mmCIF file of C-alpha atoms in Angstrom:
data_model
loop_
_atom_site.group_PDB
_atom_site.id
_atom_site.type_symbol
_atom_site.label_atom_id
_atom_site.label_comp_id
_atom_site.label_asym_id
_atom_site.label_seq_id
_atom_site.Cartn_x
_atom_site.Cartn_y
_atom_site.Cartn_z
ATOM 1 C CA MET T 1 -0.083 0.103 0.091
ATOM 2 C CA ILE T 2 2.912 2.420 0.818
ATOM 3 C CA ARG T 3 4.505 1.425 -2.443
ATOM 4 C CA SER T 4 1.221 2.262 -4.357
ATOM 5 C CA ALA T 5 0.828 5.502 -2.618
ATOM 6 C CA LEU T 6 4.186 6.474 -3.349
ATOM 7 C CA ALA T 7 3.818 5.803 -7.027
ATOM 8 C CA SER T 8 0.442 7.855 -6.953
ATOM 9 C CA ALA T 9 2.462 10.740 -5.496
ATOM 10 C CA LEU T 10 5.203 10.475 -7.985
ATOM 11 C CA ILE T 11 2.785 10.418 -10.711
ATOM 12 C CA LEU T 12 0.892 13.555 -9.328
ATOM 13 C CA LEU T 13 4.225 15.273 -8.922
ATOM 14 C CA GLY T 14 5.219 14.485 -12.714
ATOM 15 C CA THR T 15 1.790 15.796 -13.843
ATOM 16 C CA LEU T 16 2.170 19.003 -11.880
ATOM 17 C CA ALA T 17 5.742 19.574 -13.214
ATOM 18 C CA ALA T 18 4.587 18.936 -16.764
ATOM 19 C CA ALA T 19 1.676 21.568 -16.245
ATOM 20 C CA ALA T 20 4.194 24.001 -14.712
ATOM 21 C CA GLU T 21 6.540 23.661 -17.765
ATOM 22 C CA GLU T 22 3.815 23.862 -20.252
ATOM 23 C CA PRO T 23 4.420 27.166 -22.431
ATOM 24 C CA THR T 24 2.033 30.080 -21.677
ATOM 25 C CA ARG T 25 2.752 31.453 -25.148
ATOM 26 C CA ASN T 26 2.079 30.352 -28.612
ATOM 27 C CA ARG T 27 4.246 31.163 -31.740
ATOM 28 C CA ILE T 28 2.494 32.683 -34.697
ATOM 29 C CA ASP T 29 5.222 33.109 -37.528
ATOM 30 C CA ALA T 30 7.950 35.091 -36.163
ATOM 31 C CA PHE T 31 6.343 36.254 -32.890
ATOM 32 C CA GLU T 32 4.809 34.857 -29.793
ATOM 33 C CA ILE T 33 1.721 35.735 -28.070
ATOM 34 C CA ASP T 34 0.218 35.007 -24.731
ATOM 35 C CA ARG T 35 -2.248 32.213 -24.654
ATOM 36 C CA THR T 36 -4.630 33.893 -22.462
ATOM 37 C CA GLU T 37 -5.248 37.463 -21.355
ATOM 38 C CA VAL T 38 -3.172 38.867 -18.564
ATOM 39 C CA THR T 39 -4.416 37.767 -15.140
ATOM 40 C CA VAL T 40 -5.318 39.793 -12.079
ATOM 41 C CA GLY T 41 -2.487 37.773 -10.380
ATOM 42 C CA ALA T 42 0.161 38.426 -12.744
ATOM 43 C CA PHE T 43 -0.688 42.027 -12.451
ATOM 44 C CA ARG T 44 -0.817 41.920 -8.789
ATOM 45 C CA ALA T 45 2.729 40.573 -8.596
ATOM 46 C CA TYR T 46 3.932 43.230 -11.079
ATOM 47 C CA LEU T 47 2.563 46.083 -8.948
ATOM 48 C CA ALA T 48 3.961 44.515 -5.842
ATOM 49 C CA ARG T 49 7.430 44.958 -7.308
ATOM 50 C CA ARG T 50 6.932 48.455 -8.701
ATOM 51 C CA GLY T 51 4.966 50.013 -5.918
ATOM 52 C CA VAL T 52 3.246 52.401 -8.114
ATOM 53 C CA PRO T 53 -0.633 52.447 -7.902
ATOM 54 C CA THR T 54 -2.635 52.527 -11.147
ATOM 55 C CA ALA T 55 -4.511 55.565 -12.495
ATOM 56 C CA ALA T 56 -7.825 54.231 -11.409
ATOM 57 C CA GLU T 57 -6.594 53.802 -7.795
ATOM 58 C CA ARG T 58 -5.127 57.311 -7.801
ATOM 59 C CA GLU T 59 -8.493 58.506 -9.056
ATOM 60 C CA GLY T 60 -10.888 56.569 -6.783
ATOM 61 C CA GLY T 61 -12.225 54.272 -9.354
ATOM 62 C CA SER T 62 -12.714 53.283 -12.956
ATOM 63 C CA PHE T 63 -15.630 53.441 -15.419
ATOM 64 C CA GLU T 64 -18.367 51.062 -16.700
ATOM 65 C CA TYR T 65 -21.218 52.231 -19.194
ATOM 66 C CA ALA T 66 -24.552 52.715 -17.894
ATOM 67 C CA GLY T 67 -26.363 55.065 -20.299
ATOM 68 C CA GLY T 68 -23.160 56.685 -20.380
ATOM 69 C CA TRP T 69 -19.741 56.355 -18.825
ATOM 70 C CA VAL T 70 -20.006 56.191 -15.154
ATOM 71 C CA GLN T 71 -17.150 56.237 -12.711
ATOM 72 C CA ARG T 72 -17.606 53.534 -9.982
ATOM 73 C CA PRO T 73 -15.871 54.167 -6.692
ATOM 74 C CA GLY T 74 -13.550 51.208 -5.776
ATOM 75 C CA TRP T 75 -13.877 49.686 -9.220
ATOM 76 C CA ILE T 76 -9.951 49.023 -9.905
ATOM 77 C CA TRP T 77 -7.835 46.130 -11.305
ATOM 78 C CA SER T 78 -8.388 44.008 -8.167
ATOM 79 C CA HIS T 79 -11.896 44.648 -7.667
ATOM 80 C CA PRO T 80 -13.373 44.801 -11.147
ATOM 81 C CA GLN T 81 -16.945 45.158 -10.240
ATOM 82 C CA GLY T 82 -16.464 46.352 -6.698
ATOM 83 C CA ARG T 83 -15.821 42.865 -5.294
ATOM 84 C CA PRO T 84 -12.275 41.095 -4.930
ATOM 85 C CA ALA T 85 -11.268 39.301 -8.148
ATOM 86 C CA ALA T 86 -9.766 35.876 -8.384
ATOM 87 C CA ASP T 87 -6.060 35.817 -9.562
ATOM 88 C CA ALA T 88 -7.064 33.867 -12.520
ATOM 89 C CA GLU T 89 -9.464 36.396 -13.942
ATOM 90 C CA PRO T 90 -8.467 38.684 -16.651
ATOM 91 C CA VAL T 91 -6.955 42.063 -15.390
ATOM 92 C CA THR T 92 -9.021 45.059 -16.370
ATOM 93 C CA HIS T 93 -9.250 48.769 -15.448
ATOM 94 C CA VAL T 94 -5.781 49.437 -16.846
ATOM 95 C CA SER T 95 -4.746 52.108 -19.463
ATOM 96 C CA TRP T 96 -3.043 51.608 -22.478
ATOM 97 C CA ASP T 97 0.382 52.962 -20.939
ATOM 98 C CA GLU T 98 -0.206 50.661 -17.979
ATOM 99 C CA ALA T 99 -0.583 47.679 -20.274
ATOM 100 C CA ARG T 100 2.306 48.508 -22.407
ATOM 101 C CA ALA T 101 4.507 48.966 -19.290
ATOM 102 C CA PHE T 102 3.401 45.616 -17.942
ATOM 103 C CA CYS T 103 4.396 43.929 -21.261
ATOM 104 C CA ALA T 104 7.608 45.576 -21.402
ATOM 105 C CA ASP T 105 8.489 44.411 -17.912
ATOM 106 C CA ARG T 106 7.798 40.964 -18.979
ATOM 107 C CA GLY T 107 10.202 41.414 -21.839
ATOM 108 C CA GLY T 108 7.328 41.944 -24.395
ATOM 109 C CA ARG T 109 5.160 44.595 -25.924
ATOM 110 C CA LEU T 110 1.490 45.031 -27.105
ATOM 111 C CA PRO T 111 0.527 43.230 -30.375
ATOM 112 C CA THR T 112 -0.157 45.194 -33.386
ATOM 113 C CA LEU T 113 -3.371 45.000 -35.192
ATOM 114 C CA ALA T 114 -1.876 43.023 -37.994
ATOM 115 C CA GLU T 115 -0.417 40.451 -35.576
ATOM 116 C CA TRP T 116 -3.553 40.332 -33.483
ATOM 117 C CA ARG T 117 -5.846 39.645 -36.429
ATOM 118 C CA ARG T 118 -3.399 36.851 -37.818
ATOM 119 C CA ALA T 119 -3.323 35.197 -34.405
ATOM 120 C CA ALA T 120 -7.000 35.407 -33.708
ATOM 121 C CA PHE T 121 -8.333 34.310 -37.144
ATOM 122 C CA THR T 122 -5.799 32.489 -39.288
ATOM 123 C CA GLU T 123 -4.683 29.089 -38.210
ATOM 124 C CA THR T 124 -0.831 29.008 -38.520
ATOM 125 C CA ARG T 125 0.041 25.630 -36.669
ATOM 126 C CA SER T 126 1.225 22.772 -38.858
ATOM 127 C CA THR T 127 -0.640 20.370 -36.611
ATOM 128 C CA PRO T 128 -3.777 22.187 -35.340
ATOM 129 C CA THR T 129 -6.071 20.987 -32.541
ATOM 130 C CA ASP T 130 -9.752 21.117 -32.220
ATOM 131 C CA GLY T 131 -10.534 20.585 -35.886
ATOM 132 C CA PHE T 132 -8.879 23.754 -37.123
ATOM 133 C CA GLU T 133 -7.209 23.565 -40.593
ATOM 134 C CA THR T 134 -3.765 25.095 -41.430
ATOM 135 C CA GLY T 135 -3.782 28.189 -43.419
ATOM 136 C CA ARG T 136 -7.563 28.817 -43.083
ATOM 137 C CA THR T 137 -9.012 32.057 -41.903
ATOM 138 C CA TYR T 138 -12.036 31.817 -39.626
ATOM 139 C CA ARG T 139 -14.872 34.317 -39.296
ATOM 140 C CA TYR T 140 -14.516 34.020 -35.373
ATOM 141 C CA ALA T 141 -11.512 33.434 -33.041
ATOM 142 C CA VAL T 142 -13.226 30.223 -32.199
ATOM 143 C CA GLY T 143 -14.073 29.113 -35.847
ATOM 144 C CA ASP T 144 -16.994 29.651 -38.143
ATOM 145 C CA SER T 145 -19.542 30.127 -35.363
ATOM 146 C CA PRO T 146 -19.236 32.332 -32.300
ATOM 147 C CA GLU T 147 -20.497 29.392 -29.995
ATOM 148 C CA GLY T 148 -17.966 28.958 -27.086
ATOM 149 C CA MET T 149 -17.158 32.699 -26.564
ATOM 150 C CA ASN T 150 -18.181 34.784 -23.478
ATOM 151 C CA ASN T 151 -20.743 37.069 -24.596
ATOM 152 C CA ASN T 152 -22.687 36.601 -21.358
ATOM 153 C CA ARG T 153 -23.508 40.450 -20.805
ATOM 154 C CA ARG T 154 -22.877 39.843 -17.053
ATOM 155 C CA HIS T 155 -19.053 39.793 -16.429
ATOM 156 C CA HIS T 156 -15.870 38.448 -17.693
ATOM 157 C CA VAL T 157 -14.830 34.847 -16.887
ATOM 158 C CA VAL T 158 -11.587 33.032 -15.584
ATOM 159 C CA VAL T 159 -8.840 32.995 -18.428
ATOM 160 C CA GLY T 160 -8.550 29.712 -20.381
ATOM 161 C CA THR T 161 -12.054 28.338 -19.467
ATOM 162 C CA THR T 162 -13.844 29.228 -22.528
ATOM 163 C CA LYS T 163 -13.541 27.399 -25.948
ATOM 164 C CA ARG T 164 -9.973 27.034 -27.198
ATOM 165 C CA GLY T 165 -9.714 28.809 -30.514
ATOM 166 C CA VAL T 166 -7.536 29.391 -33.661
ATOM 167 C CA ASN T 167 -3.867 28.859 -32.939
ATOM 168 C CA GLY T 168 -4.826 27.361 -29.479
ATOM 169 C CA LEU T 169 -5.432 30.843 -27.952
ATOM 170 C CA HIS T 170 -8.255 31.710 -25.477
ATOM 171 C CA ASP T 171 -10.578 34.794 -25.626
ATOM 172 C CA MET T 172 -9.298 36.493 -28.556
ATOM 173 C CA GLY T 173 -12.913 36.907 -29.079
ATOM 174 C CA ALA T 174 -15.015 38.351 -26.278
ATOM 175 C CA ASN T 175 -14.293 38.070 -22.705
ATOM 176 C CA VAL T 176 -12.522 41.474 -22.705
ATOM 177 C CA TRP T 177 -11.362 43.848 -25.151
ATOM 178 C CA GLU T 178 -7.546 44.012 -25.681
ATOM 179 C CA TRP T 179 -5.301 46.943 -26.034
ATOM 180 C CA LEU T 180 -3.009 46.903 -29.107
ATOM 181 C CA ALA T 181 0.103 48.661 -30.152
ATOM 182 C CA ASP T 182 -1.517 50.869 -32.520
ATOM 183 C CA ARG T 183 -2.074 54.485 -31.829
ATOM 184 C CA ARG T 184 -3.537 57.636 -33.553
ATOM 185 C CA GLY T 185 -2.890 60.650 -31.371
ATOM 186 C CA ASP T 186 -4.393 60.188 -27.974
ATOM 187 C CA GLU T 187 -6.450 57.136 -28.988
ATOM 188 C CA ALA T 188 -5.177 53.413 -29.059
ATOM 189 C CA LEU T 189 -6.840 50.532 -30.798
ATOM 190 C CA THR T 190 -8.781 47.715 -29.041
ATOM 191 C CA ALA T 191 -9.861 44.436 -30.517
ATOM 192 C CA GLY T 192 -11.856 41.373 -29.773
ATOM 193 C CA GLY T 193 -15.027 42.600 -28.326
ATOM 194 C CA SER T 194 -15.985 41.753 -24.809
ATOM 195 C CA TRP T 195 -18.586 39.913 -22.521
ATOM 196 C CA TRP T 196 -20.742 43.054 -22.893
ATOM 197 C CA TYR T 197 -20.921 42.989 -26.848
ATOM 198 C CA GLY T 198 -22.278 40.741 -29.365
ATOM 199 C CA PRO T 199 -20.202 38.344 -31.404
ATOM 200 C CA GLU T 200 -19.978 40.525 -34.385
ATOM 201 C CA GLN T 201 -17.914 42.900 -32.434
ATOM 202 C CA SER T 202 -15.414 40.208 -31.942
ATOM 203 C CA ARG T 203 -14.486 39.852 -35.554
ATOM 204 C CA ALA T 204 -11.529 41.155 -37.407
ATOM 205 C CA GLU T 205 -13.413 44.307 -38.553
ATOM 206 C CA GLY T 206 -14.685 45.021 -35.113
ATOM 207 C CA THR T 207 -11.804 46.926 -33.522
ATOM 208 C CA GLN T 208 -12.492 50.239 -31.873
ATOM 209 C CA TRP T 209 -10.459 53.394 -30.907
ATOM 210 C CA LYS T 210 -10.465 54.549 -27.464
ATOM 211 C CA ALA T 211 -8.790 57.125 -25.461
ATOM 212 C CA ALA T 212 -5.384 55.534 -24.351
ATOM 213 C CA SER T 213 -5.847 57.062 -20.891
ATOM 214 C CA PHE T 214 -9.205 55.388 -20.458
ATOM 215 C CA THR T 215 -9.684 52.580 -17.660
ATOM 216 C CA VAL T 216 -12.768 50.623 -17.850
ATOM 217 C CA LEU T 217 -14.331 47.406 -16.849
ATOM 218 C CA TYR T 218 -14.354 45.851 -20.393
ATOM 219 C CA ILE T 219 -10.734 46.308 -21.402
ATOM 220 C CA GLY T 220 -7.708 44.128 -20.518
ATOM 221 C CA PHE T 221 -4.797 42.864 -22.745
ATOM 222 C CA ARG T 222 -2.243 40.334 -23.765
ATOM 223 C CA CYS T 223 1.461 40.689 -24.689
ATOM 224 C CA ALA T 224 3.518 39.641 -27.708
ATOM 225 C CA TYR T 225 7.038 39.081 -28.039
ATOM 226 C CA GLY T 226 9.647 38.956 -30.751
ATOM 227 C CA GLY T 227 9.035 39.697 -34.361
#
């Protein structure tokens, strides 16, 4: 019995080690991109090292849309809807500059629109999973249908829990909008739609320009590397 328990423990340790070694980024041509949106836990660790509060913290709260943009006291990255967030939720209520600084600290950057679209909609893997076909461009980030994306119109969900999409990425469509590198003056581009929007806003042409300084419940980000 002791030998059996030891064997089971070793198997468990091996499984945990393999999971820990699993890459959190996927390669798309010459660059890599995060498999999921950046999490609250990762952002928490980053802020703990930097010791600098976010703009939303300094201003007493961030925004949501309720017949117009409304500032909500206490709604910040750690309390996206006024309640504590789990570490595995996507981080929101961060500005474009704050997202860019996080990616730079991680050794990366925000993805460009061209990179984001290719990663989200065109399958580049030589041996795709989940029925995707190499070289094919899909209507949605999860395939020909939006089924499996988070458009629940209530809240975002933990990263990596929705349907795995094109190139093995999660939530390139819906869950939260994502800041991109593209700028025009004081505005920055966002892509992917969010849980609040319908599926059509998650498509390649559904990008939106927003004030780069804006912090809001619906916008998060992921990082790209190399390229």
